Amino acid sequence: MTEKANSTRALIMALPEAQKYPTLAENLANNGASLTEARTVLTAKAESDKQRIEGIKALPLASKYPEFTSKLIECGSEVMTVTYAQTLLAAVDAQAMMQEKKTAFLFEAYMEKHSPKCVGSAAGDGNAGLTEDEKLLLSVK
């Protein structure tokens, strides 16, 4: 490499965006990009990532699953597009809803099996024979 090329390379690698996108900056420097070209490409990449992150945060389910959304944002932009993030958030939401329905179904089945048949003082102890956990479950409803 010539002295000028080495100087340009050093300037490119010193750009603030180069710290965030070192591989891209390295490729630009190795392929003979000028400082202006490298700055333009790196700035465009940073802006694109910023818009992608804002897009993911704006998805309707993003606030419902903040930890999962943060993990999606951490993925690289080549991998995690807004559309893909939306698909994954919808899948997580569907799975959570299925789990809630399963839990509700199991609770209702349990209640049907173990609930006392008569109510009031004449019923006596309708919870006789139940474990402490089962009694606790009944007291929640």
Short mmCIF file of N, CA and C in Angstrom, two decimals:
data_model
loop_
_atom_site.label_atom_id
_atom_site.label_comp_id
_atom_site.label_asym_id
_atom_site.label_seq_id
_atom_site.Cartn_x
_atom_site.Cartn_y
_atom_site.Cartn_z
N MET A 1 0.83 -1.18 0.00
CA MET A 1 0.00 0.00 0.00
C MET A 1 0.88 1.25 0.00
N THR A 2 0.40 2.23 -0.68
CA THR A 2 1.15 3.50 -0.71
C THR A 2 0.92 4.26 0.59
N GLU A 3 1.73 5.28 0.76
CA GLU A 3 1.61 6.09 1.98
C GLU A 3 0.25 6.78 2.03
N LYS A 4 -0.23 7.25 0.86
CA LYS A 4 -1.53 7.92 0.80
C LYS A 4 -2.65 6.92 1.13
N ALA A 5 -2.54 5.70 0.59
CA ALA A 5 -3.54 4.68 0.87
C ALA A 5 -3.55 4.33 2.36
N ASN A 6 -2.37 4.22 2.94
CA ASN A 6 -2.27 3.94 4.38
C ASN A 6 -2.88 5.06 5.21
N SER A 7 -2.64 6.29 4.77
CA SER A 7 -3.19 7.46 5.46
C SER A 7 -4.72 7.47 5.38
N THR A 8 -5.24 7.21 4.18
CA THR A 8 -6.70 7.16 3.98
C THR A 8 -7.31 6.04 4.81
N ARG A 9 -6.64 4.90 4.81
CA ARG A 9 -7.10 3.75 5.59
C ARG A 9 -7.19 4.13 7.08
N ALA A 10 -6.16 4.78 7.59
CA ALA A 10 -6.14 5.18 9.00
C ALA A 10 -7.27 6.17 9.30
N LEU A 11 -7.51 7.09 8.37
CA LEU A 11 -8.59 8.06 8.57
C LEU A 11 -9.96 7.38 8.55
N ILE A 12 -10.12 6.42 7.64
CA ILE A 12 -11.39 5.68 7.57
C ILE A 12 -11.61 4.92 8.88
N MET A 13 -10.58 4.25 9.35
CA MET A 13 -10.72 3.45 10.56
C MET A 13 -10.92 4.32 11.81
N ALA A 14 -10.58 5.59 11.72
CA ALA A 14 -10.75 6.51 12.85
C ALA A 14 -12.15 7.14 12.89
N LEU A 15 -12.93 6.95 11.84
CA LEU A 15 -14.29 7.50 11.83
C LEU A 15 -15.12 6.88 12.96
N PRO A 16 -16.00 7.67 13.59
CA PRO A 16 -16.82 7.12 14.69
C PRO A 16 -17.66 5.91 14.25
N GLU A 17 -18.20 5.97 13.04
CA GLU A 17 -19.03 4.86 12.54
C GLU A 17 -18.20 3.61 12.30
N ALA A 18 -16.90 3.78 12.04
CA ALA A 18 -16.01 2.63 11.81
C ALA A 18 -15.87 1.80 13.08
N GLN A 19 -16.02 2.44 14.23
CA GLN A 19 -15.94 1.71 15.49
C GLN A 19 -17.15 0.79 15.65
N LYS A 20 -18.28 1.23 15.13
CA LYS A 20 -19.50 0.43 15.23
C LYS A 20 -19.57 -0.65 14.14
N TYR A 21 -19.00 -0.35 12.99
CA TYR A 21 -19.04 -1.27 11.85
C TYR A 21 -17.62 -1.54 11.36
N PRO A 22 -16.78 -2.19 12.16
CA PRO A 22 -15.37 -2.36 11.79
C PRO A 22 -15.16 -3.19 10.53
N THR A 23 -15.96 -4.21 10.31
CA THR A 23 -15.79 -5.05 9.12
C THR A 23 -16.10 -4.26 7.86
N LEU A 24 -17.18 -3.50 7.89
CA LEU A 24 -17.53 -2.67 6.74
C LEU A 24 -16.45 -1.62 6.49
N ALA A 25 -15.98 -0.98 7.54
CA ALA A 25 -14.93 0.03 7.39
C ALA A 25 -13.66 -0.60 6.82
N GLU A 26 -13.32 -1.77 7.30
CA GLU A 26 -12.13 -2.49 6.81
C GLU A 26 -12.28 -2.81 5.33
N ASN A 27 -13.45 -3.29 4.94
CA ASN A 27 -13.70 -3.60 3.52
C ASN A 27 -13.61 -2.35 2.65
N LEU A 28 -14.17 -1.26 3.13
CA LEU A 28 -14.09 0.00 2.38
C LEU A 28 -12.64 0.44 2.22
N ALA A 29 -11.88 0.37 3.30
CA ALA A 29 -10.47 0.78 3.26
C ALA A 29 -9.67 -0.13 2.33
N ASN A 30 -9.92 -1.43 2.39
CA ASN A 30 -9.18 -2.39 1.55
C ASN A 30 -9.52 -2.27 0.08
N ASN A 31 -10.72 -1.80 -0.21
CA ASN A 31 -11.14 -1.69 -1.61
C ASN A 31 -10.91 -0.30 -2.19
N GLY A 32 -10.15 0.51 -1.50
CA GLY A 32 -9.72 1.79 -2.05
C GLY A 32 -10.74 2.91 -1.99
N ALA A 33 -11.69 2.83 -1.07
CA ALA A 33 -12.66 3.91 -0.95
C ALA A 33 -11.97 5.17 -0.43
N SER A 34 -12.47 6.29 -0.90
CA SER A 34 -11.94 7.56 -0.38
C SER A 34 -12.56 7.79 1.00
N LEU A 35 -12.02 8.74 1.73
CA LEU A 35 -12.55 9.07 3.05
C LEU A 35 -14.00 9.52 2.94
N THR A 36 -14.31 10.33 1.94
CA THR A 36 -15.68 10.81 1.74
C THR A 36 -16.62 9.66 1.42
N GLU A 37 -16.19 8.75 0.53
CA GLU A 37 -17.03 7.59 0.19
C GLU A 37 -17.27 6.72 1.42
N ALA A 38 -16.22 6.47 2.17
CA ALA A 38 -16.35 5.63 3.36
C ALA A 38 -17.28 6.28 4.38
N ARG A 39 -17.12 7.57 4.59
CA ARG A 39 -17.98 8.28 5.54
C ARG A 39 -19.44 8.19 5.09
N THR A 40 -19.69 8.37 3.79
CA THR A 40 -21.05 8.31 3.26
C THR A 40 -21.67 6.93 3.49
N VAL A 41 -20.92 5.89 3.17
CA VAL A 41 -21.42 4.51 3.32
C VAL A 41 -21.66 4.19 4.79
N LEU A 42 -20.71 4.51 5.63
CA LEU A 42 -20.84 4.21 7.06
C LEU A 42 -21.98 5.00 7.71
N THR A 43 -22.15 6.25 7.31
CA THR A 43 -23.25 7.07 7.83
C THR A 43 -24.60 6.50 7.38
N ALA A 44 -24.67 6.08 6.12
CA ALA A 44 -25.91 5.47 5.61
C ALA A 44 -26.23 4.19 6.36
N LYS A 45 -25.21 3.40 6.65
CA LYS A 45 -25.41 2.16 7.41
C LYS A 45 -25.93 2.47 8.81
N ALA A 46 -25.35 3.46 9.46
CA ALA A 46 -25.78 3.85 10.80
C ALA A 46 -27.23 4.34 10.79
N GLU A 47 -27.59 5.14 9.79
CA GLU A 47 -28.96 5.64 9.66
C GLU A 47 -29.94 4.50 9.40
N SER A 48 -29.53 3.56 8.56
CA SER A 48 -30.36 2.40 8.26
C SER A 48 -30.62 1.58 9.53
N ASP A 49 -29.57 1.36 10.31
CA ASP A 49 -29.73 0.62 11.56
C ASP A 49 -30.63 1.37 12.54
N LYS A 50 -30.49 2.68 12.60
CA LYS A 50 -31.31 3.50 13.49
C LYS A 50 -32.79 3.35 13.11
N GLN A 51 -33.08 3.41 11.81
CA GLN A 51 -34.47 3.26 11.35
C GLN A 51 -34.99 1.86 11.63
N ARG A 52 -34.14 0.85 11.47
CA ARG A 52 -34.53 -0.53 11.74
C ARG A 52 -34.89 -0.69 13.22
N ILE A 53 -34.06 -0.13 14.09
CA ILE A 53 -34.31 -0.22 15.53
C ILE A 53 -35.60 0.50 15.91
N GLU A 54 -35.80 1.69 15.37
CA GLU A 54 -37.04 2.44 15.63
C GLU A 54 -38.26 1.67 15.12
N GLY A 55 -38.10 1.03 13.95
CA GLY A 55 -39.19 0.24 13.38
C GLY A 55 -39.55 -0.94 14.26
N ILE A 56 -38.54 -1.63 14.78
CA ILE A 56 -38.80 -2.77 15.66
C ILE A 56 -39.47 -2.29 16.95
N LYS A 57 -38.98 -1.21 17.52
CA LYS A 57 -39.56 -0.68 18.76
C LYS A 57 -41.01 -0.23 18.57
N ALA A 58 -41.36 0.17 17.35
CA ALA A 58 -42.71 0.67 17.07
C ALA A 58 -43.71 -0.45 16.79
N LEU A 59 -43.25 -1.68 16.69
CA LEU A 59 -44.17 -2.79 16.43
C LEU A 59 -45.16 -2.92 17.58
N PRO A 60 -46.42 -3.26 17.28
CA PRO A 60 -47.45 -3.33 18.32
C PRO A 60 -47.11 -4.25 19.50
N LEU A 61 -46.45 -5.37 19.24
CA LEU A 61 -46.15 -6.32 20.31
C LEU A 61 -44.82 -6.04 21.02
N ALA A 62 -44.07 -5.06 20.54
CA ALA A 62 -42.75 -4.78 21.11
C ALA A 62 -42.84 -4.38 22.59
N SER A 63 -43.83 -3.58 22.93
CA SER A 63 -43.96 -3.15 24.33
C SER A 63 -44.49 -4.27 25.23
N LYS A 64 -45.16 -5.24 24.64
CA LYS A 64 -45.69 -6.36 25.42
C LYS A 64 -44.58 -7.33 25.82
N TYR A 65 -43.54 -7.41 24.98
CA TYR A 65 -42.41 -8.31 25.23
C TYR A 65 -41.10 -7.53 25.14
N PRO A 66 -40.83 -6.63 26.09
CA PRO A 66 -39.65 -5.75 25.99
C PRO A 66 -38.31 -6.49 26.00
N GLU A 67 -38.19 -7.54 26.81
CA GLU A 67 -36.91 -8.26 26.86
C GLU A 67 -36.63 -8.96 25.54
N PHE A 68 -37.65 -9.59 24.97
CA PHE A 68 -37.48 -10.28 23.69
C PHE A 68 -37.18 -9.26 22.59
N THR A 69 -37.86 -8.13 22.64
CA THR A 69 -37.63 -7.07 21.65
C THR A 69 -36.19 -6.58 21.72
N SER A 70 -35.66 -6.42 22.91
CA SER A 70 -34.26 -6.00 23.06
C SER A 70 -33.31 -6.99 22.42
N LYS A 71 -33.60 -8.27 22.59
CA LYS A 71 -32.75 -9.31 21.97
C LYS A 71 -32.83 -9.25 20.45
N LEU A 72 -34.02 -8.97 19.93
CA LEU A 72 -34.18 -8.85 18.48
C LEU A 72 -33.36 -7.67 17.95
N ILE A 73 -33.38 -6.57 18.67
CA ILE A 73 -32.65 -5.38 18.26
C ILE A 73 -31.15 -5.63 18.26
N GLU A 74 -30.68 -6.44 19.20
CA GLU A 74 -29.25 -6.75 19.29
C GLU A 74 -28.74 -7.54 18.08
N CYS A 75 -29.63 -8.25 17.40
CA CYS A 75 -29.21 -9.01 16.22
C CYS A 75 -28.76 -8.04 15.13
N GLY A 76 -27.89 -8.50 14.27
CA GLY A 76 -27.42 -7.66 13.17
C GLY A 76 -28.52 -7.32 12.19
N SER A 77 -28.37 -6.21 11.51
CA SER A 77 -29.41 -5.74 10.59
C SER A 77 -29.58 -6.66 9.38
N GLU A 78 -28.54 -7.40 9.02
CA GLU A 78 -28.67 -8.32 7.90
C GLU A 78 -29.60 -9.47 8.27
N VAL A 79 -29.64 -9.78 9.55
CA VAL A 79 -30.42 -10.91 10.04
C VAL A 79 -31.82 -10.48 10.48
N MET A 80 -31.90 -9.40 11.25
CA MET A 80 -33.15 -9.02 11.89
C MET A 80 -33.77 -7.79 11.24
N THR A 81 -34.62 -8.04 10.26
CA THR A 81 -35.36 -6.95 9.64
C THR A 81 -36.60 -6.66 10.49
N VAL A 82 -37.26 -5.56 10.22
CA VAL A 82 -38.48 -5.22 10.96
C VAL A 82 -39.55 -6.28 10.70
N THR A 83 -39.66 -6.74 9.46
CA THR A 83 -40.67 -7.74 9.12
C THR A 83 -40.41 -9.05 9.85
N TYR A 84 -39.16 -9.47 9.90
CA TYR A 84 -38.81 -10.71 10.59
C TYR A 84 -39.06 -10.57 12.10
N ALA A 85 -38.72 -9.42 12.65
CA ALA A 85 -38.96 -9.16 14.07
C ALA A 85 -40.46 -9.23 14.37
N GLN A 86 -41.27 -8.67 13.47
CA GLN A 86 -42.73 -8.70 13.64
C GLN A 86 -43.23 -10.15 13.65
N THR A 87 -42.69 -10.96 12.74
CA THR A 87 -43.07 -12.37 12.66
C THR A 87 -42.71 -13.10 13.96
N LEU A 88 -41.51 -12.87 14.46
CA LEU A 88 -41.07 -13.54 15.69
C LEU A 88 -41.89 -13.08 16.90
N LEU A 89 -42.18 -11.79 16.98
CA LEU A 89 -43.00 -11.29 18.09
C LEU A 89 -44.40 -11.89 18.04
N ALA A 90 -44.96 -12.03 16.85
CA ALA A 90 -46.30 -12.64 16.70
C ALA A 90 -46.26 -14.10 17.13
N ALA A 91 -45.18 -14.81 16.79
CA ALA A 91 -45.05 -16.21 17.19
C ALA A 91 -44.94 -16.33 18.71
N VAL A 92 -44.18 -15.46 19.34
CA VAL A 92 -44.05 -15.47 20.80
C VAL A 92 -45.40 -15.17 21.44
N ASP A 93 -46.13 -14.21 20.89
CA ASP A 93 -47.44 -13.85 21.44
C ASP A 93 -48.42 -15.01 21.30
N ALA A 94 -48.41 -15.67 20.16
CA ALA A 94 -49.31 -16.81 19.95
C ALA A 94 -48.98 -17.93 20.93
N GLN A 95 -47.70 -18.17 21.13
CA GLN A 95 -47.29 -19.22 22.07
C GLN A 95 -47.71 -18.86 23.50
N ALA A 96 -47.56 -17.61 23.86
CA ALA A 96 -47.96 -17.16 25.20
C ALA A 96 -49.47 -17.30 25.39
N MET A 97 -50.23 -16.94 24.36
CA MET A 97 -51.69 -17.06 24.45
C MET A 97 -52.10 -18.53 24.57
N MET A 98 -51.43 -19.41 23.82
CA MET A 98 -51.74 -20.83 23.92
C MET A 98 -51.44 -21.34 25.32
N GLN A 99 -50.34 -20.89 25.90
CA GLN A 99 -49.97 -21.30 27.26
C GLN A 99 -51.01 -20.81 28.27
N GLU A 100 -51.48 -19.57 28.09
CA GLU A 100 -52.51 -19.04 28.99
C GLU A 100 -53.80 -19.85 28.89
N LYS A 101 -54.18 -20.20 27.65
CA LYS A 101 -55.40 -20.99 27.46
C LYS A 101 -55.25 -22.38 28.07
N LYS A 102 -54.06 -22.97 27.90
CA LYS A 102 -53.80 -24.29 28.47
C LYS A 102 -53.89 -24.22 29.98
N THR A 103 -53.30 -23.20 30.57
CA THR A 103 -53.35 -23.03 32.03
C THR A 103 -54.79 -22.85 32.50
N ALA A 104 -55.55 -22.02 31.80
CA ALA A 104 -56.95 -21.80 32.16
C ALA A 104 -57.75 -23.09 32.04
N PHE A 105 -57.51 -23.85 30.98
CA PHE A 105 -58.21 -25.11 30.78
C PHE A 105 -57.88 -26.09 31.92
N LEU A 106 -56.60 -26.21 32.26
CA LEU A 106 -56.20 -27.12 33.33
C LEU A 106 -56.79 -26.69 34.67
N PHE A 107 -56.81 -25.38 34.92
CA PHE A 107 -57.38 -24.88 36.17
C PHE A 107 -58.87 -25.20 36.23
N GLU A 108 -59.58 -24.97 35.14
CA GLU A 108 -61.02 -25.25 35.12
C GLU A 108 -61.29 -26.74 35.28
N ALA A 109 -60.48 -27.57 34.63
CA ALA A 109 -60.65 -29.02 34.78
C ALA A 109 -60.40 -29.44 36.22
N TYR A 110 -59.40 -28.86 36.83
CA TYR A 110 -59.09 -29.14 38.23
C TYR A 110 -60.26 -28.72 39.12
N MET A 111 -60.76 -27.51 38.88
CA MET A 111 -61.86 -26.99 39.69
C MET A 111 -63.10 -27.86 39.54
N GLU A 112 -63.36 -28.32 38.35
CA GLU A 112 -64.53 -29.15 38.11
C GLU A 112 -64.40 -30.47 38.89
N LYS A 113 -63.22 -31.00 38.92
CA LYS A 113 -62.98 -32.28 39.59
C LYS A 113 -63.01 -32.14 41.11
N HIS A 114 -62.46 -31.04 41.63
CA HIS A 114 -62.27 -30.91 43.07
C HIS A 114 -63.20 -29.93 43.78
N SER A 115 -64.03 -29.20 43.06
CA SER A 115 -64.86 -28.22 43.75
C SER A 115 -65.98 -28.92 44.51
N PRO A 116 -66.36 -28.35 45.65
CA PRO A 116 -67.44 -28.95 46.44
C PRO A 116 -68.76 -28.90 45.67
N LYS A 117 -69.57 -29.95 45.85
CA LYS A 117 -70.83 -30.03 45.12
C LYS A 117 -71.93 -29.18 45.76
N CYS A 118 -71.86 -28.96 47.04
CA CYS A 118 -72.84 -28.10 47.68
C CYS A 118 -72.12 -26.97 48.41
N VAL A 119 -72.83 -25.88 48.59
CA VAL A 119 -72.22 -24.69 49.15
C VAL A 119 -72.93 -24.31 50.43
N GLY A 120 -72.22 -23.72 51.34
CA GLY A 120 -72.83 -23.25 52.59
C GLY A 120 -72.40 -24.10 53.77
N SER A 121 -73.00 -23.78 54.94
CA SER A 121 -72.58 -24.48 56.16
C SER A 121 -72.99 -25.94 56.13
N ALA A 122 -74.03 -26.29 55.41
CA ALA A 122 -74.47 -27.68 55.34
C ALA A 122 -73.50 -28.54 54.56
N ALA A 123 -72.66 -27.91 53.78
CA ALA A 123 -71.74 -28.66 52.93
C ALA A 123 -70.61 -29.27 53.74
N GLY A 124 -70.37 -28.76 54.91
CA GLY A 124 -69.24 -29.27 55.69
C GLY A 124 -67.94 -28.78 55.07
N ASP A 125 -66.90 -29.55 55.18
CA ASP A 125 -65.61 -29.16 54.61
C ASP A 125 -65.50 -29.74 53.21
N GLY A 126 -65.84 -28.95 52.22
CA GLY A 126 -65.76 -29.40 50.83
C GLY A 126 -64.34 -29.61 50.36
N ASN A 127 -63.38 -29.14 51.14
CA ASN A 127 -61.98 -29.27 50.77
C ASN A 127 -61.30 -30.45 51.46
N ALA A 128 -62.07 -31.27 52.16
CA ALA A 128 -61.48 -32.40 52.86
C ALA A 128 -60.78 -33.31 51.85
N GLY A 129 -59.63 -33.78 52.21
CA GLY A 129 -58.89 -34.70 51.34
C GLY A 129 -58.01 -34.02 50.32
N LEU A 130 -58.03 -32.69 50.27
CA LEU A 130 -57.20 -31.96 49.31
C LEU A 130 -55.85 -31.65 49.95
N THR A 131 -54.83 -31.58 49.11
CA THR A 131 -53.51 -31.17 49.60
C THR A 131 -53.53 -29.68 49.88
N GLU A 132 -52.50 -29.19 50.56
CA GLU A 132 -52.41 -27.76 50.85
C GLU A 132 -52.32 -26.95 49.55
N ASP A 133 -51.59 -27.46 48.56
CA ASP A 133 -51.47 -26.76 47.27
C ASP A 133 -52.82 -26.67 46.58
N GLU A 134 -53.58 -27.75 46.64
CA GLU A 134 -54.90 -27.74 46.02
C GLU A 134 -55.83 -26.75 46.74
N LYS A 135 -55.74 -26.71 48.06
CA LYS A 135 -56.55 -25.76 48.82
C LYS A 135 -56.17 -24.32 48.48
N LEU A 136 -54.88 -24.10 48.30
CA LEU A 136 -54.40 -22.76 47.93
C LEU A 136 -54.95 -22.37 46.56
N LEU A 137 -54.92 -23.31 45.61
CA LEU A 137 -55.46 -23.04 44.27
C LEU A 137 -56.93 -22.67 44.36
N LEU A 138 -57.69 -23.39 45.18
CA LEU A 138 -59.11 -23.10 45.32
C LEU A 138 -59.35 -21.73 45.93
N SER A 139 -58.50 -21.33 46.85
CA SER A 139 -58.69 -20.04 47.51
C SER A 139 -58.39 -18.88 46.57
N VAL A 140 -57.61 -19.12 45.52
CA VAL A 140 -57.27 -18.06 44.56
C VAL A 140 -58.48 -17.67 43.74
N LYS A 141 -59.28 -18.64 43.36
CA LYS A 141 -60.44 -18.36 42.52
C LYS A 141 -61.47 -17.66 43.33
#
